mmCIF file of C-alpha atoms in Angstrom:
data_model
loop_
_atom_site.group_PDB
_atom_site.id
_atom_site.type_symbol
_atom_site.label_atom_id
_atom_site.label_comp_id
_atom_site.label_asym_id
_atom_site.label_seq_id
_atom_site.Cartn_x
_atom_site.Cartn_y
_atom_site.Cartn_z
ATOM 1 C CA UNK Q 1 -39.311 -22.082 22.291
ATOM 2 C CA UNK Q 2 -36.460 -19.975 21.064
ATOM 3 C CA UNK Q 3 -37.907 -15.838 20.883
ATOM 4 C CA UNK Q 4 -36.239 -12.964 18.486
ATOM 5 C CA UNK Q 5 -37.836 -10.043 18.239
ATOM 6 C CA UNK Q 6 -36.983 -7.057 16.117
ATOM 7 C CA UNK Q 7 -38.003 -3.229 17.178
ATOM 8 C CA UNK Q 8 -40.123 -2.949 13.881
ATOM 9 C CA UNK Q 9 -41.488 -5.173 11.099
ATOM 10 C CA UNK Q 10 -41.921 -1.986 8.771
ATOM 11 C CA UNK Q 11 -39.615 1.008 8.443
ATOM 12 C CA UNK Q 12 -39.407 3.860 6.583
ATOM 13 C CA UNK Q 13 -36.307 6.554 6.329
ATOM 14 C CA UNK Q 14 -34.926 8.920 4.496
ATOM 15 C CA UNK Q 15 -31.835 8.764 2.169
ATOM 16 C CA UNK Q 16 -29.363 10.028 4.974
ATOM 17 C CA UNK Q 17 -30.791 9.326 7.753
ATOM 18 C CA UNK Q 18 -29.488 7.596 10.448
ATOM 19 C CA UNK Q 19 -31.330 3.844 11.075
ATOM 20 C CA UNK Q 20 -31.518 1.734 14.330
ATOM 21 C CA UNK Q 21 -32.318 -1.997 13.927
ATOM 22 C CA UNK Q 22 -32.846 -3.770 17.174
ATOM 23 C CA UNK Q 23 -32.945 -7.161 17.875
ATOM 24 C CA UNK Q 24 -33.926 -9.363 21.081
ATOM 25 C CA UNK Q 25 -33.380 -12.878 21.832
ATOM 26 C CA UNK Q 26 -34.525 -14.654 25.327
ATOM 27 C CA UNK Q 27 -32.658 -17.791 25.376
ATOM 28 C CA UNK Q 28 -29.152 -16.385 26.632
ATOM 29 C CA UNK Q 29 -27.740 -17.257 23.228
ATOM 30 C CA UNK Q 30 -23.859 -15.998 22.735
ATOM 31 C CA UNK Q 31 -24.087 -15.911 18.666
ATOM 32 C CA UNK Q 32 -26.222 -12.968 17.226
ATOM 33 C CA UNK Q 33 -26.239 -12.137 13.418
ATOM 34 C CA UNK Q 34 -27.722 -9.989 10.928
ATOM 35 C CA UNK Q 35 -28.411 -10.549 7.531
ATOM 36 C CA UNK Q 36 -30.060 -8.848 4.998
ATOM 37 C CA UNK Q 37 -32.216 -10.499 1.970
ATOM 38 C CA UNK Q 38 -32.731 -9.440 -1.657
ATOM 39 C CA UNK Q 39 -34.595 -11.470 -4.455
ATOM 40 C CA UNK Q 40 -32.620 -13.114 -6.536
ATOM 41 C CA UNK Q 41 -29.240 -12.279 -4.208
ATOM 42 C CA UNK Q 42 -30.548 -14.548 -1.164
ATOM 43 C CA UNK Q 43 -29.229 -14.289 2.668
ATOM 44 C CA UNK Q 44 -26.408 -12.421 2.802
ATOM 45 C CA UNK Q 45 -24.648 -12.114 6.192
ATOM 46 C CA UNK Q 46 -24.019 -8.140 7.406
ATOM 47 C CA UNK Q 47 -22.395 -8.755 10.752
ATOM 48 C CA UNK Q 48 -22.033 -11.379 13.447
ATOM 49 C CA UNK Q 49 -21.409 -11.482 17.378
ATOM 50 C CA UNK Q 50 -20.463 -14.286 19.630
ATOM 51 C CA UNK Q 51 -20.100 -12.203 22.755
ATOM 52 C CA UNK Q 52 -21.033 -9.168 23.945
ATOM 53 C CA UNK Q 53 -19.050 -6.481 23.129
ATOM 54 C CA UNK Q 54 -17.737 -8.940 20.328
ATOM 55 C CA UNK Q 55 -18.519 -8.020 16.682
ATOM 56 C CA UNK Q 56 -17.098 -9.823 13.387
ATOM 57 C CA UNK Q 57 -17.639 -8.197 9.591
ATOM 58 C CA UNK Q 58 -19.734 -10.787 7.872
ATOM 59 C CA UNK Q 59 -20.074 -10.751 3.583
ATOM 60 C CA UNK Q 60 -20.972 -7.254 3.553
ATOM 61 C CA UNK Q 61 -20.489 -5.052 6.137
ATOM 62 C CA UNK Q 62 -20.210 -1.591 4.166
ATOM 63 C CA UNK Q 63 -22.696 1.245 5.005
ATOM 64 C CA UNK Q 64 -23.479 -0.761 8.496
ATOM 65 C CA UNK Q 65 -22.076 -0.920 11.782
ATOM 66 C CA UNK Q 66 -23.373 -3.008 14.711
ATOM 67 C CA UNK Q 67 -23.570 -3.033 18.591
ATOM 68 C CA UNK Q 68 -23.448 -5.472 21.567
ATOM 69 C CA UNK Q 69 -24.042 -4.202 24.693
ATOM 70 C CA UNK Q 70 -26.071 -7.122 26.457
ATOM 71 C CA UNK Q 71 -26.060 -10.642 25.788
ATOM 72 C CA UNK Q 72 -29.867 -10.459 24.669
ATOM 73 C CA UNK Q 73 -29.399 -7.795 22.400
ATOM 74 C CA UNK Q 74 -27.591 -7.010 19.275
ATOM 75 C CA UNK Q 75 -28.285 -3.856 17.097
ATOM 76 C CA UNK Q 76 -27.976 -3.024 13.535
ATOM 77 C CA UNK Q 77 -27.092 0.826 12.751
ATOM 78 C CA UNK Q 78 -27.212 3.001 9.188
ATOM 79 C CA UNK Q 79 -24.765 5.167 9.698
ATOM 80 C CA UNK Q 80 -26.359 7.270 6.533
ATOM 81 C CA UNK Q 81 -28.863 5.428 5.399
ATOM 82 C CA UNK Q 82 -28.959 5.284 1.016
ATOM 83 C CA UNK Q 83 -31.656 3.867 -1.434
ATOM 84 C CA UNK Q 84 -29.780 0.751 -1.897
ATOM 85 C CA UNK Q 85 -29.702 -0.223 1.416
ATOM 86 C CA UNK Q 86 -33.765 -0.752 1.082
ATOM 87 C CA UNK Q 87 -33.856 -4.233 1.945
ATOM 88 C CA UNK Q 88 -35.576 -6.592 4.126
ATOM 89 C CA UNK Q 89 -33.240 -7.199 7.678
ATOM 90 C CA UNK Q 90 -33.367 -10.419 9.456
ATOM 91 C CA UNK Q 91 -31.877 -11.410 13.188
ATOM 92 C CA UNK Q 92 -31.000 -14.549 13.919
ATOM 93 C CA UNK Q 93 -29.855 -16.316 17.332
ATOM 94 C CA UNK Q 94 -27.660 -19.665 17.759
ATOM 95 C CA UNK Q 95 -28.191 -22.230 19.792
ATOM 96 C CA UNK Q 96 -24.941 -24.138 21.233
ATOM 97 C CA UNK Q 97 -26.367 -27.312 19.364
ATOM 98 C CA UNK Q 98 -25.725 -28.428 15.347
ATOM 99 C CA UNK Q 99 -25.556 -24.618 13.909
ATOM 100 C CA UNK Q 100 -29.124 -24.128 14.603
ATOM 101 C CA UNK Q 101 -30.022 -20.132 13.519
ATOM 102 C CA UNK Q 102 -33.025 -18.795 14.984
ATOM 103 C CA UNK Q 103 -34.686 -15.734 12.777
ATOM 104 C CA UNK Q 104 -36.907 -13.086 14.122
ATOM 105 C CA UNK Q 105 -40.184 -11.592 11.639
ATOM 106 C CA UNK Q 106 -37.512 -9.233 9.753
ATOM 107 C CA UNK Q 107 -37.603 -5.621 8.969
ATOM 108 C CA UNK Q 108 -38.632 -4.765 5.767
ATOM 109 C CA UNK Q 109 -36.710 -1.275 5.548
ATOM 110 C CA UNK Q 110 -37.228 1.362 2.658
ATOM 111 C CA UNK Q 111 -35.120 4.064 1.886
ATOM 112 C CA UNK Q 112 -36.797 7.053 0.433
ATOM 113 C CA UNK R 1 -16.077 -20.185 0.023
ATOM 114 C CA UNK R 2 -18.348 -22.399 0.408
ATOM 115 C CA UNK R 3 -21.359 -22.890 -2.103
ATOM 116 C CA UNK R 4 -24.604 -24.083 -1.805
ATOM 117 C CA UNK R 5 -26.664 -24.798 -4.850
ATOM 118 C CA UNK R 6 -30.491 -25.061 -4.055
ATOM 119 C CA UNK R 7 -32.868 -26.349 -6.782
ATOM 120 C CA UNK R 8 -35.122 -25.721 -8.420
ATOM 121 C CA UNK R 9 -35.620 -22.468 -7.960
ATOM 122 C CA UNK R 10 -39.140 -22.044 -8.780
ATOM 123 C CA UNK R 11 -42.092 -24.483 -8.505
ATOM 124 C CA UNK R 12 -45.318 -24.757 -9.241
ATOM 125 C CA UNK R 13 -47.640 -27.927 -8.709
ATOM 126 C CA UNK R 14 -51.118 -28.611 -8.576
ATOM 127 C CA UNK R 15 -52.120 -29.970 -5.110
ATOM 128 C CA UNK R 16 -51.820 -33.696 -4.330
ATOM 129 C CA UNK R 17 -48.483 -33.542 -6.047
ATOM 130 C CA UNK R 18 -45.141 -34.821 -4.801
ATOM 131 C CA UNK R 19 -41.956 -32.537 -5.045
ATOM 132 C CA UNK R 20 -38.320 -32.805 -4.380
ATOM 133 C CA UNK R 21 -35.515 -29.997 -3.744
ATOM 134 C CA UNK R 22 -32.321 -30.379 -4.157
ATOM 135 C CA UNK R 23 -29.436 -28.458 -2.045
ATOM 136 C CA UNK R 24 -26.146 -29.633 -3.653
ATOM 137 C CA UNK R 25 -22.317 -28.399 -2.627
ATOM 138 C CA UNK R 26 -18.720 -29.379 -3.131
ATOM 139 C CA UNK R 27 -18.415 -28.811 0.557
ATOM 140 C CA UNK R 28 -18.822 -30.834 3.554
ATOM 141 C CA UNK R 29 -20.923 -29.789 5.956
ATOM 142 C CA UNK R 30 -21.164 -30.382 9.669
ATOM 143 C CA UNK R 31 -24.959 -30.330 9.560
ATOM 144 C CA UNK R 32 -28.028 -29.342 7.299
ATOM 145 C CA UNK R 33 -30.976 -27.258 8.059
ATOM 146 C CA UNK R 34 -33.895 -26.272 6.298
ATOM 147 C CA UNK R 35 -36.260 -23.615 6.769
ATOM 148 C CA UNK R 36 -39.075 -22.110 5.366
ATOM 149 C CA UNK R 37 -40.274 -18.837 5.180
ATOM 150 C CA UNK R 38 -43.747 -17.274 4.407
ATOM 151 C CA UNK R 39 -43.511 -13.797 2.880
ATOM 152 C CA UNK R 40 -43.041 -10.667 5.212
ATOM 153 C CA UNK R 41 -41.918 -13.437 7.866
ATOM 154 C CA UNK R 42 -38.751 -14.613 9.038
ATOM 155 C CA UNK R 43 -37.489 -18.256 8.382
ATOM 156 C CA UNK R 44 -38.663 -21.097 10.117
ATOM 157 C CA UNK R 45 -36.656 -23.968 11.311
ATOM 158 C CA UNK R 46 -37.983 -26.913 9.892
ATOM 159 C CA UNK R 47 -35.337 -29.787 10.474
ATOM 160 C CA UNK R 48 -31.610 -30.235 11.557
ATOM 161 C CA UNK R 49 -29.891 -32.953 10.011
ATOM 162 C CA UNK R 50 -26.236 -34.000 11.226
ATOM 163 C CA UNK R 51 -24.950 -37.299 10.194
ATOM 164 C CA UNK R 52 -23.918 -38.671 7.124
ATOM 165 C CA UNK R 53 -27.426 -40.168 5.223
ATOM 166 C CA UNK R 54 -29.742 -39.624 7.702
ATOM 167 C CA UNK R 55 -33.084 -39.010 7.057
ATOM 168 C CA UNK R 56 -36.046 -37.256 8.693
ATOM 169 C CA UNK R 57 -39.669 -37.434 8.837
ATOM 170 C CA UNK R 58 -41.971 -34.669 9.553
ATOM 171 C CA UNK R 59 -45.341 -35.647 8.553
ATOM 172 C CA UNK R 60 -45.241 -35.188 4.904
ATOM 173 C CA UNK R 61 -41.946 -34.133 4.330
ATOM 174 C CA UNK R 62 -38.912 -35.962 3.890
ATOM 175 C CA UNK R 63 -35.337 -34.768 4.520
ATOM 176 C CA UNK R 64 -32.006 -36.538 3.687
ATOM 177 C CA UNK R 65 -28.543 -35.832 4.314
ATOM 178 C CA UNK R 66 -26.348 -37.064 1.821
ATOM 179 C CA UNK R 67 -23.718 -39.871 2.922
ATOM 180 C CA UNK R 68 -20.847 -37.348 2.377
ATOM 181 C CA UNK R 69 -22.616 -34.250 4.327
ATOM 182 C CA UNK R 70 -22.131 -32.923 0.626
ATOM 183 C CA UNK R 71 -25.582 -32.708 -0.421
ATOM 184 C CA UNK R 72 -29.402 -32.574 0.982
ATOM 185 C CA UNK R 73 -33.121 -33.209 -0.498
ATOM 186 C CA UNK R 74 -36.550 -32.316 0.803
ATOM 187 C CA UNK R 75 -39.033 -34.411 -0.508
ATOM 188 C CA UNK R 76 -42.942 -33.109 0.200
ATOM 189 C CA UNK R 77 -45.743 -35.922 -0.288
ATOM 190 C CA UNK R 78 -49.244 -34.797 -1.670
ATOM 191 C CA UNK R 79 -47.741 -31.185 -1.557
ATOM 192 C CA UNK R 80 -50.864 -29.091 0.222
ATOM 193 C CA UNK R 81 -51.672 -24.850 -0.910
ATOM 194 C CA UNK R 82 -50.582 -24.949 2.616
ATOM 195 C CA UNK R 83 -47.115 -26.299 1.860
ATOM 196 C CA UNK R 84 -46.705 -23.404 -0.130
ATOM 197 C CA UNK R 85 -43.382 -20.821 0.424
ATOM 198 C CA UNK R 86 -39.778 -19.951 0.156
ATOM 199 C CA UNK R 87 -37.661 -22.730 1.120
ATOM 200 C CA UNK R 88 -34.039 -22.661 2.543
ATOM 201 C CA UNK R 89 -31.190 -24.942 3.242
ATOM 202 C CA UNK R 90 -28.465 -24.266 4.718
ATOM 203 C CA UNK R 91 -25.427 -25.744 5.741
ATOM 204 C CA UNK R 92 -23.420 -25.243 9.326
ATOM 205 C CA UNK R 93 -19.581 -24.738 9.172
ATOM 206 C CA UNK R 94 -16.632 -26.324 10.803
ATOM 207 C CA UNK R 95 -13.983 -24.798 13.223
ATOM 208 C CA UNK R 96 -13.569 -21.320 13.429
ATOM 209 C CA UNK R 97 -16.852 -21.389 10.921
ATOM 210 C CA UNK R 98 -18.952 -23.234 13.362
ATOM 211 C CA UNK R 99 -21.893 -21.200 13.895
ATOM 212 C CA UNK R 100 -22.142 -19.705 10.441
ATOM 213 C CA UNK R 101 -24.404 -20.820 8.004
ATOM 214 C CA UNK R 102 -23.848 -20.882 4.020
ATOM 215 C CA UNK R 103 -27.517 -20.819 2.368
ATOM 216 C CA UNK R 104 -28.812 -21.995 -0.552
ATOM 217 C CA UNK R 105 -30.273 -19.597 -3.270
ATOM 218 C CA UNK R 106 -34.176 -20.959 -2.305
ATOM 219 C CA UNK R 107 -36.906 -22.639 -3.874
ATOM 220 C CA UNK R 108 -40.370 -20.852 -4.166
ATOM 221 C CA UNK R 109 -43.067 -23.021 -3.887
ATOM 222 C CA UNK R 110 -46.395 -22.528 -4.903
ATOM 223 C CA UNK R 111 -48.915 -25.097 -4.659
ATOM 224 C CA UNK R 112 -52.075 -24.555 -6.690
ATOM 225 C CA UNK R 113 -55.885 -25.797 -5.208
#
């Protein structure tokens, strides 16, 4: 079975902070993504990587940057974190076959 | 950009109830997937469709691919409080989109005892 974890299920930060969102898959995947979902506004894609070291802006990257270091891992950084970045975060892993995305539990992140 | 239009968008049966949803696009898609997801959670894979009007079992549910990879349907049988949550389709991309998925808006689904 296909594992992604992510560093915290619950987060909370303050409006400027600086936020770390780490993800981990064990199944040597090349494609990484992150996403972020709202009610109403659905999964929208934040970033994606297919390699490491490789990063590509997704629907909407402002306010976030990302980072690839190892194949297993892929992080999500808030530069400066604001209210409207409160959100919940998912990370998802692809396997080679039919498009398959596989989602860790999510962060649900709120900015204070 | 590609579209995916997921219906209904709320639902709410009794149990022992059947229900269909609906993903529908202009689109063509090289396969299907839908998911579900329990609140707080992540989404679950549920099934992969990839050719042109097949169709796929998993115990009570049904899926379908539509001939022209256009369109999808999950169809739950004698719908269980168990059945109930939030789900997904989504459709895989060609070529350079290969790998990225274009989801549907959801369907809640709440299945009353």
């Amino acid at each position: 079975d296909v594992k992604v974890t992510q560093s915290s299920r619950y987060l909370v930060k303050r409006t400027g902070e600086k936020v770390f969102l780490e993800c981990v898959q064990d199944m040597d995947h090349e494609n990484m993504f992150w996403y972020r979902q709202d009610p109403g506004l659905g999964l929208r894609l934040i970033y994606f990587s297919y390699d490491v070291k490789m990063k590509e802006k997704g629907d909407i990257p402002e306010g976030y940057s990302v980072s690839r270091e190892k194949k297993e891992r892929f992080s999500l950084i808030l530069e400066s974190a604001s209210t409207n970045q409160t959100s919940m975060y998912l990370c998802a892993s692809l396997a080679a076959s039919y498009n398959e995305q596989f989602f860790g539990p999510g962060t649900r992140l709120t900015v204070l | 950009t590609q579209l995916l239009e997921q219906s209904p968008q709320f639902l709410s049966i009794q149990e022992g109830e059947n229900l269909t949803v609906y993903c529908n696009s202009s689109s063509v898609f090289s396969s299907l997937q839908w998911y579900r997801q329990e609140p707080g959670e992540g989404p679950v894979l549920l099934v992969t469709v990839v050719t042109g009007g097949e169709v796929k079992k998993l115990k009570r549910l049904t899926f379908q691919f539509g001939d022209a990879r256009k369109d999808s349907s999950l169809h739950i049988t004698a719908a269980q409080p168990g059945d109930t949550g939030l789900y997904l389709c989504a459709g895989g991309g060609y070529g350079t989109s290969y790998g990225k998925l274009t989801f549907g808006q959801g369907t809640i689904l709440t299945v009353h005892p």
